[in-house]
Amino acid sequence: MKWNVFKYSLSLRLSASVIFLLLVAVVLSLLLRHEFGSDWLVALIVLAVMAPTSIILLHRQLRSYFSLFRALAGTVSSYRDSDYSFSIRWKSDDEIGELVKAHNDLGDTLREQRLNLVQRELLLDTMVQNTPVAMFLRVETGPIVYSNLAARSLLNDGKKLEGYSLDSLIGNLAMPLQEAFQRGGDGLFSVGEGDSEEVYHLARRSFRLNGRKHELTLLRQLTTELRRQEVQTWKKVIRILSHELNNSLAPIASLAHSGAELVRREQYQRLEEIFKTVEERARHLEGFIRDYAHFAKLPAPRLESVFWPTFVSRLNSQMSFVLDGNLPEKSGQFDSAQIEQALINLLKNAAESDTDLHEVKLSIRHIAEFIRIDVMDRGKGMSDAVLTNALVPFYSTKRSGTGLGLALTREIIEAHGGRIALTNREGGGLIVSITLPA
């Protein structure tokens, strides 16, 4: 940094003022000493004249600097309030001028950064507000502090949610939505029946903001995505069926042709072996088709009164689990064989989830006009992708899985007028909740 010390330096100006005052004092002392012989009297007169003169002169010199300091204090306060629209003018090209220039450059930089940040926030808010995913942010166990248009439409007829508690908003929602919000954790559930059925995925994420714990909730409708996935799945099934049929029918056709040739030649020794091979391939094909037809042609449930202790005892003889809580005193009304098959599928999945067998639990409760059955484990749970596709027929993450277990369970439960929901448990594991009419 270079200074023009002979013209612009602040220290030079102040030094010149001090030298000027000293010269005036000396000249005045000499003149007064010539008039008055006493040094004390001269000193008193010089002091009386020079003191106010020095104060007035220094005040005039520093008055502009005092104004500058007040302006600097004001702009700093504006910066603290995120207002960067102020700048300061200073005519002199001295040390203070350099300070003012640096201060203005800082304001320009902050103003530019603030503008970029506002533009990013505007872009992000536009994206969040127009996404079909309903999302809202709330203080843990406190009010909602932010929400987008989809969340407002879902929970409050398009009105703002800020300031409301979640419990005060979910009372008018469909029962599956209420249960999903109250249950906690991530989950997959459906609302409605038949063609009007809508499938949703609920996700929650917790984090700390400004020293307080917040929870971000995302609710995504998966109906269209699932239907598109089901179309792709059915195409895959058709390819599997075609492959399996060809693998069985081609050998049968070849063996039938060979058998006809042997009959024509009256060589009957190998006919028994050919017929046996044809029978094996036919039975294999029959079993393969029967397994898939069982899912496609689920019979209507035959409702009957079921005594819970007897039902649970029979179920426990086939699968190991721990009963959580007491059984309902009132008997249930459902197809015992179908619900037993559904629970066997769920308990089998829980046992294969890398969990201890004593952590596989079954809970049956009577809640209002519904029976709530929960199958719980302490395995790894499900990722969002698996939760999204878990109920799609023929979707499986197991190497040898058919993908029919959960899909068949869903068909059985919905045939009974009930619902099924999958939710990751806090602390690890999965809970599959079945709700049946009581």
Tab-separated table of C-alpha atoms in Angstrom:
chain	number	residue	atom	x	y	z
A	1	MET	CA	0.000	0.000	0.000
A	2	LYS	CA	1.493	3.332	-1.085
A	3	TRP	CA	0.642	6.645	0.525
A	4	ASN	CA	1.046	10.160	-0.873
A	5	VAL	CA	2.358	11.411	2.477
A	6	PHE	CA	2.923	14.963	1.288
A	7	LYS	CA	-0.663	15.510	0.253
A	8	TYR	CA	-3.120	12.946	1.522
A	9	SER	CA	-1.762	11.381	4.700
A	10	LEU	CA	-4.033	11.752	7.700
A	11	SER	CA	-1.019	11.822	10.026
A	12	LEU	CA	0.474	14.675	7.939
A	13	ARG	CA	-2.700	16.708	8.292
A	14	LEU	CA	-2.819	16.251	12.028
A	15	SER	CA	0.907	17.020	12.323
A	16	ALA	CA	0.466	20.219	10.296
A	17	SER	CA	-2.357	21.320	12.568
A	18	VAL	CA	-0.250	20.714	15.690
A	19	ILE	CA	2.772	22.570	14.208
A	20	PHE	CA	0.549	25.482	13.218
A	21	LEU	CA	-0.844	25.748	16.755
A	22	LEU	CA	2.678	25.597	18.225
A	23	LEU	CA	3.890	28.365	15.913
A	24	VAL	CA	0.932	30.563	16.789
A	25	ALA	CA	1.622	29.946	20.490
A	26	VAL	CA	5.313	30.851	20.108
A	27	VAL	CA	4.599	34.027	18.122
A	28	LEU	CA	1.898	35.061	20.552
A	29	SER	CA	4.264	34.432	23.488
A	30	LEU	CA	6.962	36.633	21.964
A	31	LEU	CA	4.558	39.473	21.271
A	32	LEU	CA	3.017	39.321	24.742
A	33	ARG	CA	6.390	39.080	26.456
A	34	HIS	CA	7.367	42.329	24.743
A	35	GLU	CA	4.218	43.974	26.091
A	36	PHE	CA	4.233	42.292	29.517
A	37	GLY	CA	7.432	41.535	31.284
A	38	SER	CA	6.052	38.667	33.424
A	39	ASP	CA	6.501	35.127	31.997
A	40	TRP	CA	3.675	33.759	34.167
A	41	LEU	CA	1.237	36.333	32.893
A	42	VAL	CA	2.271	35.634	29.275
A	43	ALA	CA	1.837	31.879	29.810
A	44	LEU	CA	-1.625	32.339	31.277
A	45	ILE	CA	-2.731	34.579	28.407
A	46	VAL	CA	-1.313	32.193	25.763
A	47	LEU	CA	-3.020	29.237	27.455
A	48	ALA	CA	-6.319	31.095	27.658
A	49	VAL	CA	-6.178	31.964	23.951
A	50	MET	CA	-4.703	28.749	22.514
A	51	ALA	CA	-6.732	26.183	24.457
A	52	PRO	CA	-10.152	27.061	22.962
A	53	THR	CA	-8.535	27.790	19.588
A	54	SER	CA	-6.909	24.342	19.536
A	55	ILE	CA	-10.172	22.655	20.547
A	56	ILE	CA	-12.143	24.487	17.837
A	57	LEU	CA	-9.543	23.737	15.175
A	58	LEU	CA	-9.237	20.025	16.064
A	59	HIS	CA	-13.002	19.692	16.237
A	60	ARG	CA	-13.338	21.150	12.744
A	61	GLN	CA	-10.620	18.804	11.532
A	62	LEU	CA	-12.211	15.697	13.104
A	63	ARG	CA	-15.873	16.538	12.508
A	64	SER	CA	-16.018	14.710	9.166
A	65	TYR	CA	-14.307	11.663	10.722
A	66	PHE	CA	-16.892	11.527	13.507
A	67	SER	CA	-19.649	11.537	10.870
A	68	LEU	CA	-17.839	8.736	9.054
A	69	PHE	CA	-17.591	6.638	12.222
A	70	ARG	CA	-21.330	7.014	12.819
A	71	ALA	CA	-22.000	5.993	9.222
A	72	LEU	CA	-19.760	2.929	9.622
A	73	ALA	CA	-21.597	1.932	12.793
A	74	GLY	CA	-24.910	2.290	10.949
A	75	THR	CA	-23.861	0.134	8.018
A	76	VAL	CA	-22.498	-2.556	10.356
A	77	SER	CA	-25.904	-2.645	12.068
A	78	SER	CA	-27.539	-2.949	8.642
A	79	TYR	CA	-25.213	-5.842	7.767
A	80	ARG	CA	-26.226	-7.548	11.009
A	81	ASP	CA	-29.867	-7.289	9.818
A	82	SER	CA	-28.909	-8.727	6.391
A	83	ASP	CA	-29.372	-5.366	4.667
A	84	TYR	CA	-26.455	-4.740	2.324
A	85	SER	CA	-27.899	-1.857	0.285
A	86	PHE	CA	-25.830	0.904	1.971
A	87	SER	CA	-22.478	2.344	0.902
A	88	ILE	CA	-20.343	5.259	2.163
A	89	ARG	CA	-18.766	8.156	0.241
A	90	TRP	CA	-15.433	9.692	1.273
A	91	LYS	CA	-13.775	12.408	-0.766
A	92	SER	CA	-10.261	12.354	0.666
A	93	ASP	CA	-7.748	9.845	-0.674
A	94	ASP	CA	-6.130	9.008	2.669
A	95	GLU	CA	-6.007	6.094	5.117
A	96	ILE	CA	-9.686	6.594	5.970
A	97	GLY	CA	-10.462	6.561	2.237
A	98	GLU	CA	-8.843	3.130	1.977
A	99	LEU	CA	-10.929	1.919	4.925
A	100	VAL	CA	-14.145	3.237	3.339
A	101	LYS	CA	-13.263	1.578	0.024
A	102	ALA	CA	-12.627	-1.773	1.755
A	103	HIS	CA	-15.916	-1.390	3.656
A	104	ASN	CA	-17.854	-0.694	0.441
A	105	ASP	CA	-16.186	-3.645	-1.308
A	106	LEU	CA	-17.269	-5.874	1.579
A	107	GLY	CA	-20.835	-4.609	1.229
A	108	ASP	CA	-20.804	-5.291	-2.524
A	109	THR	CA	-19.532	-8.836	-1.943
A	110	LEU	CA	-22.118	-9.562	0.747
A	111	ARG	CA	-24.864	-8.065	-1.414
A	112	GLU	CA	-23.887	-10.278	-4.357
A	113	GLN	CA	-23.714	-13.379	-2.156
A	114	ARG	CA	-27.069	-12.517	-0.620
A	115	LEU	CA	-28.621	-12.105	-4.084
A	116	ASN	CA	-27.264	-15.495	-5.200
A	117	LEU	CA	-28.539	-17.097	-2.000
A	118	VAL	CA	-31.999	-15.565	-2.440
A	119	GLN	CA	-32.137	-16.834	-6.029
A	120	ARG	CA	-31.175	-20.341	-4.885
A	121	GLU	CA	-33.743	-20.244	-2.098
A	122	LEU	CA	-36.384	-19.086	-4.575
A	123	LEU	CA	-35.505	-21.910	-6.968
A	124	LEU	CA	-35.507	-24.493	-4.166
A	125	ASP	CA	-38.797	-23.214	-2.747
A	126	THR	CA	-40.376	-23.299	-6.217
A	127	MET	CA	-39.274	-26.910	-6.668
A	128	VAL	CA	-40.443	-27.935	-3.187
A	129	GLN	CA	-43.781	-26.167	-3.501
A	130	ASN	CA	-44.592	-27.736	-6.878
A	131	THR	CA	-43.488	-31.301	-6.175
A	132	PRO	CA	-46.334	-33.846	-5.889
A	133	VAL	CA	-44.669	-35.237	-2.762
A	134	ALA	CA	-46.374	-33.838	0.347
A	135	MET	CA	-43.713	-32.598	2.757
A	136	PHE	CA	-43.704	-30.638	5.976
A	137	LEU	CA	-41.154	-29.794	8.651
A	138	ARG	CA	-42.017	-29.624	12.324
A	139	VAL	CA	-40.279	-29.221	15.626
A	140	GLU	CA	-40.221	-32.598	17.355
A	141	THR	CA	-43.520	-32.985	19.259
A	142	GLY	CA	-44.175	-29.342	18.334
A	143	PRO	CA	-45.884	-27.275	15.614
A	144	ILE	CA	-45.286	-27.394	11.879
A	145	VAL	CA	-42.823	-24.708	10.748
A	146	TYR	CA	-42.793	-25.322	6.975
A	147	SER	CA	-45.013	-27.085	4.433
A	148	ASN	CA	-45.479	-27.277	0.679
A	149	LEU	CA	-48.647	-27.029	-1.416
A	150	ALA	CA	-49.198	-30.801	-1.591
A	151	ALA	CA	-49.069	-31.095	2.218
A	152	ARG	CA	-51.461	-28.163	2.644
A	153	SER	CA	-53.897	-29.705	0.173
A	154	LEU	CA	-53.734	-33.077	1.937
A	155	LEU	CA	-53.967	-31.910	5.547
A	156	ASN	CA	-55.754	-28.547	5.565
A	157	ASP	CA	-57.740	-28.000	2.340
A	158	GLY	CA	-54.951	-25.908	0.832
A	159	LYS	CA	-54.548	-23.593	3.836
A	160	LYS	CA	-51.230	-22.976	5.553
A	161	LEU	CA	-50.050	-25.528	8.117
A	162	GLU	CA	-47.474	-23.396	9.912
A	163	GLY	CA	-48.259	-23.143	13.616
A	164	TYR	CA	-50.553	-26.189	13.709
A	165	SER	CA	-49.702	-29.409	15.499
A	166	LEU	CA	-49.831	-32.625	13.478
A	167	ASP	CA	-52.359	-34.226	15.848
A	168	SER	CA	-54.829	-31.400	15.230
A	169	LEU	CA	-54.668	-31.905	11.454
A	170	ILE	CA	-54.909	-35.670	10.939
A	171	GLY	CA	-58.322	-36.136	12.573
A	172	ASN	CA	-60.204	-35.760	9.264
A	173	LEU	CA	-57.906	-38.045	7.256
A	174	ALA	CA	-58.701	-41.607	6.221
A	175	MET	CA	-57.996	-44.128	8.940
A	176	PRO	CA	-54.951	-45.691	7.179
A	177	LEU	CA	-53.357	-42.237	6.907
A	178	GLN	CA	-54.023	-41.515	10.578
A	179	GLU	CA	-52.517	-44.839	11.613
A	180	ALA	CA	-49.450	-44.264	9.433
A	181	PHE	CA	-48.765	-40.816	10.926
A	182	GLN	CA	-49.316	-42.055	14.467
A	183	ARG	CA	-47.264	-45.220	14.052
A	184	GLY	CA	-43.926	-43.514	13.427
A	185	GLY	CA	-41.087	-44.609	11.175
A	186	ASP	CA	-41.181	-45.227	7.420
A	187	GLY	CA	-43.944	-47.314	5.908
A	188	LEU	CA	-46.020	-48.407	2.921
A	189	PHE	CA	-49.819	-48.510	3.135
A	190	SER	CA	-52.942	-48.258	0.987
A	191	VAL	CA	-56.117	-46.184	1.174
A	192	GLY	CA	-59.405	-47.210	-0.451
A	193	GLU	CA	-60.417	-50.405	-2.191
A	194	GLY	CA	-60.607	-51.776	-5.712
A	195	ASP	CA	-60.087	-49.314	-8.540
A	196	SER	CA	-60.073	-46.392	-6.099
A	197	GLU	CA	-57.183	-47.814	-4.062
A	198	GLU	CA	-54.253	-45.451	-3.582
A	199	VAL	CA	-50.860	-46.626	-2.315
A	200	TYR	CA	-48.626	-44.264	-0.313
A	201	HIS	CA	-45.063	-44.328	0.974
A	202	LEU	CA	-44.375	-42.396	4.188
A	203	ALA	CA	-40.811	-41.401	5.144
A	204	ARG	CA	-39.482	-39.465	8.133
A	205	ARG	CA	-36.043	-37.947	8.704
A	206	SER	CA	-34.835	-36.255	11.909
A	207	PHE	CA	-32.063	-33.654	12.195
A	208	ARG	CA	-31.040	-30.697	14.353
A	209	LEU	CA	-31.757	-27.153	13.185
A	210	ASN	CA	-30.766	-24.100	15.245
A	211	GLY	CA	-30.019	-26.378	18.184
A	212	ARG	CA	-33.478	-28.000	18.176
A	213	LYS	CA	-34.506	-31.407	16.856
A	214	HIS	CA	-36.758	-31.259	13.783
A	215	GLU	CA	-38.536	-33.934	11.773
A	216	LEU	CA	-39.093	-33.815	8.001
A	217	THR	CA	-42.054	-35.895	6.815
A	218	LEU	CA	-42.493	-36.958	3.175
A	219	LEU	CA	-45.667	-38.624	1.853
A	220	ARG	CA	-45.467	-39.902	-1.712
A	221	GLN	CA	-48.274	-41.443	-3.760
A	222	LEU	CA	-47.060	-44.599	-5.483
A	223	THR	CA	-50.208	-45.811	-7.233
A	224	THR	CA	-49.146	-44.856	-10.780
A	225	GLU	CA	-45.590	-46.019	-10.195
A	226	LEU	CA	-46.785	-49.350	-8.780
A	227	ARG	CA	-49.154	-49.919	-11.680
A	228	ARG	CA	-46.324	-49.262	-14.117
A	229	GLN	CA	-44.154	-51.645	-12.107
A	230	GLU	CA	-46.913	-54.261	-12.142
A	231	VAL	CA	-47.096	-54.069	-15.939
A	232	GLN	CA	-43.351	-54.678	-16.136
A	233	THR	CA	-43.715	-57.505	-13.625
A	234	TRP	CA	-46.489	-59.187	-15.601
A	235	LYS	CA	-44.322	-59.000	-18.726
A	236	LYS	CA	-41.586	-60.722	-16.763
A	237	VAL	CA	-44.075	-63.367	-15.562
A	238	ILE	CA	-45.208	-64.034	-19.117
A	239	ARG	CA	-41.583	-64.545	-20.141
A	240	ILE	CA	-41.069	-66.943	-17.205
A	241	LEU	CA	-44.229	-68.905	-18.053
A	242	SER	CA	-43.285	-69.082	-21.723
A	243	HIS	CA	-39.810	-70.279	-20.837
A	244	GLU	CA	-41.098	-72.931	-18.433
A	245	LEU	CA	-43.771	-74.147	-20.844
A	246	ASN	CA	-41.261	-74.437	-23.671
A	247	ASN	CA	-38.816	-76.281	-21.398
A	248	SER	CA	-41.496	-78.901	-20.650
A	249	LEU	CA	-43.519	-79.071	-23.871
A	250	ALA	CA	-40.546	-79.318	-26.220
A	251	PRO	CA	-39.175	-82.513	-24.547
A	252	ILE	CA	-42.713	-83.958	-24.354
A	253	ALA	CA	-43.264	-83.344	-28.076
A	254	SER	CA	-39.880	-84.881	-28.889
A	255	LEU	CA	-40.541	-87.912	-26.684
A	256	ALA	CA	-44.022	-88.368	-28.222
A	257	HIS	CA	-42.479	-88.356	-31.701
A	258	SER	CA	-39.838	-90.883	-30.586
A	259	GLY	CA	-42.530	-93.095	-29.055
A	260	ALA	CA	-44.558	-93.026	-32.287
A	261	GLU	CA	-41.471	-94.077	-34.250
A	262	LEU	CA	-40.819	-96.956	-31.833
A	263	VAL	CA	-44.439	-98.127	-32.153
A	264	ARG	CA	-44.214	-97.933	-35.962
A	265	ARG	CA	-41.094	-100.100	-35.821
A	266	GLU	CA	-42.698	-102.377	-33.215
A	267	GLN	CA	-39.824	-101.660	-30.796
A	268	TYR	CA	-41.692	-101.550	-27.510
A	269	GLN	CA	-38.795	-101.989	-25.058
A	270	ARG	CA	-38.137	-98.241	-24.525
A	271	LEU	CA	-41.769	-97.120	-24.435
A	272	GLU	CA	-42.019	-97.456	-20.648
A	273	GLU	CA	-38.979	-95.206	-20.139
A	274	ILE	CA	-40.405	-92.628	-22.601
A	275	PHE	CA	-43.818	-92.612	-20.904
A	276	LYS	CA	-42.190	-92.224	-17.494
A	277	THR	CA	-40.171	-89.190	-18.668
A	278	VAL	CA	-43.278	-87.645	-20.239
A	279	GLU	CA	-45.176	-88.155	-16.974
A	280	GLU	CA	-42.380	-86.498	-14.936
A	281	ARG	CA	-42.267	-83.453	-17.209
A	282	ALA	CA	-46.070	-83.192	-17.222
A	283	ARG	CA	-46.289	-83.378	-13.419
A	284	HIS	CA	-43.525	-80.774	-13.068
A	285	LEU	CA	-45.434	-78.467	-15.423
A	286	GLU	CA	-48.661	-79.149	-13.557
A	287	GLY	CA	-47.086	-78.220	-10.220
A	288	PHE	CA	-45.521	-75.077	-11.653
A	289	ILE	CA	-48.809	-73.864	-13.124
A	290	ARG	CA	-50.734	-74.841	-9.967
A	291	ASP	CA	-48.494	-72.630	-7.803
A	292	TYR	CA	-49.104	-69.607	-9.978
A	293	ALA	CA	-52.801	-70.368	-10.428
A	294	HIS	CA	-53.209	-70.548	-6.651
A	295	PHE	CA	-52.251	-66.885	-6.465
A	296	ALA	CA	-54.338	-65.856	-9.477
A	297	LYS	CA	-57.493	-67.737	-8.379
A	298	LEU	CA	-57.723	-67.034	-4.684
A	299	PRO	CA	-61.164	-68.261	-3.534
A	300	ALA	CA	-63.499	-65.904	-1.699
A	301	PRO	CA	-62.993	-66.105	2.075
A	302	ARG	CA	-65.427	-68.288	4.043
A	303	LEU	CA	-66.036	-66.318	7.234
A	304	GLU	CA	-66.361	-68.277	10.444
A	305	SER	CA	-66.063	-67.648	14.171
A	306	VAL	CA	-62.458	-68.266	15.238
A	307	PHE	CA	-61.390	-68.742	18.878
A	308	TRP	CA	-58.088	-66.894	19.160
A	309	PRO	CA	-56.226	-69.218	21.595
A	310	THR	CA	-56.951	-72.242	19.390
A	311	PHE	CA	-55.951	-70.355	16.233
A	312	VAL	CA	-52.682	-69.060	17.724
A	313	SER	CA	-51.819	-72.476	19.171
A	314	ARG	CA	-52.249	-74.115	15.748
A	315	LEU	CA	-50.185	-71.357	14.140
A	316	ASN	CA	-47.430	-71.734	16.761
A	317	SER	CA	-47.181	-75.443	16.000
A	318	GLN	CA	-46.086	-74.534	12.466
A	319	MET	CA	-43.965	-71.417	13.047
A	320	SER	CA	-41.919	-70.276	16.050
A	321	PHE	CA	-42.783	-66.844	17.462
A	322	VAL	CA	-43.326	-65.009	20.747
A	323	LEU	CA	-46.832	-63.801	21.564
A	324	ASP	CA	-46.721	-60.110	22.504
A	325	GLY	CA	-49.534	-59.117	24.863
A	326	ASN	CA	-52.853	-60.804	25.577
A	327	LEU	CA	-55.238	-62.219	23.001
A	328	PRO	CA	-58.660	-60.625	22.462
A	329	GLU	CA	-61.452	-62.215	24.453
A	330	LYS	CA	-63.947	-61.866	21.614
A	331	SER	CA	-63.667	-64.397	18.755
A	332	GLY	CA	-62.677	-63.211	15.281
A	333	GLN	CA	-64.689	-63.535	12.083
A	334	PHE	CA	-62.531	-64.573	9.125
A	335	ASP	CA	-61.420	-67.458	6.926
A	336	SER	CA	-59.177	-69.359	9.310
A	337	ALA	CA	-57.206	-71.213	6.621
A	338	GLN	CA	-56.505	-68.101	4.543
A	339	ILE	CA	-55.470	-65.870	7.477
A	340	GLU	CA	-53.311	-68.714	8.789
A	341	GLN	CA	-51.576	-68.933	5.399
A	342	ALA	CA	-51.063	-65.158	5.355
A	343	LEU	CA	-49.523	-65.140	8.842
A	344	ILE	CA	-47.306	-68.117	8.015
A	345	ASN	CA	-45.926	-66.123	5.067
A	346	LEU	CA	-45.230	-63.111	7.308
A	347	LEU	CA	-43.719	-65.149	10.146
A	348	LYS	CA	-41.552	-67.040	7.669
A	349	ASN	CA	-40.244	-63.728	6.249
A	350	ALA	CA	-39.581	-62.450	9.786
A	351	ALA	CA	-37.654	-65.603	10.685
A	352	GLU	CA	-35.503	-65.213	7.547
A	353	SER	CA	-34.649	-61.554	8.273
A	354	ASP	CA	-31.376	-62.161	10.158
A	355	THR	CA	-33.094	-61.830	13.530
A	356	ASP	CA	-33.121	-64.003	16.640
A	357	LEU	CA	-36.136	-66.281	16.817
A	358	HIS	CA	-37.182	-64.807	20.178
A	359	GLU	CA	-37.408	-61.409	18.426
A	360	VAL	CA	-40.077	-62.695	16.033
A	361	LYS	CA	-43.265	-61.522	17.739
A	362	LEU	CA	-46.974	-61.679	17.049
A	363	SER	CA	-49.415	-59.189	18.538
A	364	ILE	CA	-53.219	-59.406	18.224
A	365	ARG	CA	-55.380	-56.601	19.612
A	366	HIS	CA	-59.014	-55.580	19.434
A	367	ILE	CA	-59.140	-51.829	18.623
A	368	ALA	CA	-62.590	-50.247	18.240
A	369	GLU	CA	-64.249	-52.056	15.318
A	370	PHE	CA	-61.048	-53.623	14.022
A	371	ILE	CA	-58.640	-56.432	14.804
A	372	ARG	CA	-54.996	-55.325	14.599
A	373	ILE	CA	-52.412	-58.069	13.962
A	374	ASP	CA	-48.708	-57.108	14.017
A	375	VAL	CA	-45.815	-59.344	12.978
A	376	MET	CA	-42.526	-57.875	14.234
A	377	ASP	CA	-38.842	-58.697	13.878
A	378	ARG	CA	-35.475	-57.112	14.605
A	379	GLY	CA	-33.802	-57.701	11.252
A	380	LYS	CA	-32.408	-55.114	8.850
A	381	GLY	CA	-35.773	-53.716	7.837
A	382	MET	CA	-36.400	-52.594	4.252
A	383	SER	CA	-34.881	-49.868	2.122
A	384	ASP	CA	-37.144	-47.316	0.453
A	385	ALA	CA	-36.844	-49.137	-2.875
A	386	VAL	CA	-37.847	-52.488	-1.351
A	387	LEU	CA	-40.715	-50.896	0.613
A	388	THR	CA	-41.975	-49.393	-2.637
A	389	ASN	CA	-42.108	-52.744	-4.442
A	390	ALA	CA	-42.644	-55.194	-1.577
A	391	LEU	CA	-46.351	-55.750	-2.308
A	392	VAL	CA	-45.936	-56.013	-6.087
A	393	PRO	CA	-46.569	-59.594	-7.297
A	394	PHE	CA	-43.438	-61.590	-8.201
A	395	TYR	CA	-41.078	-58.973	-6.746
A	396	SER	CA	-38.491	-60.594	-4.485
A	397	THR	CA	-35.050	-59.761	-3.101
A	398	LYS	CA	-34.312	-63.420	-2.367
A	399	ARG	CA	-32.293	-65.438	-4.849
A	400	SER	CA	-34.815	-68.299	-4.857
A	401	GLY	CA	-37.892	-66.275	-3.940
A	402	THR	CA	-41.055	-66.300	-6.075
A	403	GLY	CA	-42.269	-62.875	-4.961
A	404	LEU	CA	-45.718	-64.294	-4.170
A	405	GLY	CA	-45.650	-64.378	-0.353
A	406	LEU	CA	-46.434	-60.736	0.455
A	407	ALA	CA	-48.579	-60.302	-2.661
A	408	LEU	CA	-50.691	-63.334	-1.697
A	409	THR	CA	-50.937	-62.053	1.886
A	410	ARG	CA	-52.140	-58.699	0.589
A	411	GLU	CA	-54.769	-60.379	-1.602
A	412	ILE	CA	-56.039	-62.422	1.362
A	413	ILE	CA	-56.244	-59.416	3.695
A	414	GLU	CA	-57.964	-57.176	1.146
A	415	ALA	CA	-60.415	-59.972	0.304
A	416	HIS	CA	-61.415	-59.824	3.985
A	417	GLY	CA	-61.974	-56.062	3.738
A	418	GLY	CA	-58.774	-55.346	5.641
A	419	ARG	CA	-55.506	-53.516	5.048
A	420	ILE	CA	-51.811	-54.312	5.276
A	421	ALA	CA	-48.982	-51.865	5.981
A	422	LEU	CA	-45.197	-52.294	6.177
A	423	THR	CA	-43.161	-50.049	8.458
A	424	ASN	CA	-39.520	-49.984	9.505
A	425	ARG	CA	-39.225	-50.127	13.300
A	426	GLU	CA	-37.219	-47.713	15.395
A	427	GLY	CA	-34.097	-49.521	16.536
A	428	GLY	CA	-34.124	-51.817	13.487
A	429	GLY	CA	-36.456	-54.401	12.104
A	430	LEU	CA	-39.804	-54.459	10.355
A	431	ILE	CA	-43.406	-54.448	11.506
A	432	VAL	CA	-46.150	-55.722	9.208
A	433	SER	CA	-49.542	-54.529	10.400
A	434	ILE	CA	-52.796	-56.197	9.380
A	435	THR	CA	-56.138	-54.550	10.113
A	436	LEU	CA	-59.262	-56.742	9.820
A	437	PRO	CA	-62.901	-55.844	10.471
A	438	ALA	CA	-63.942	-57.169	13.862
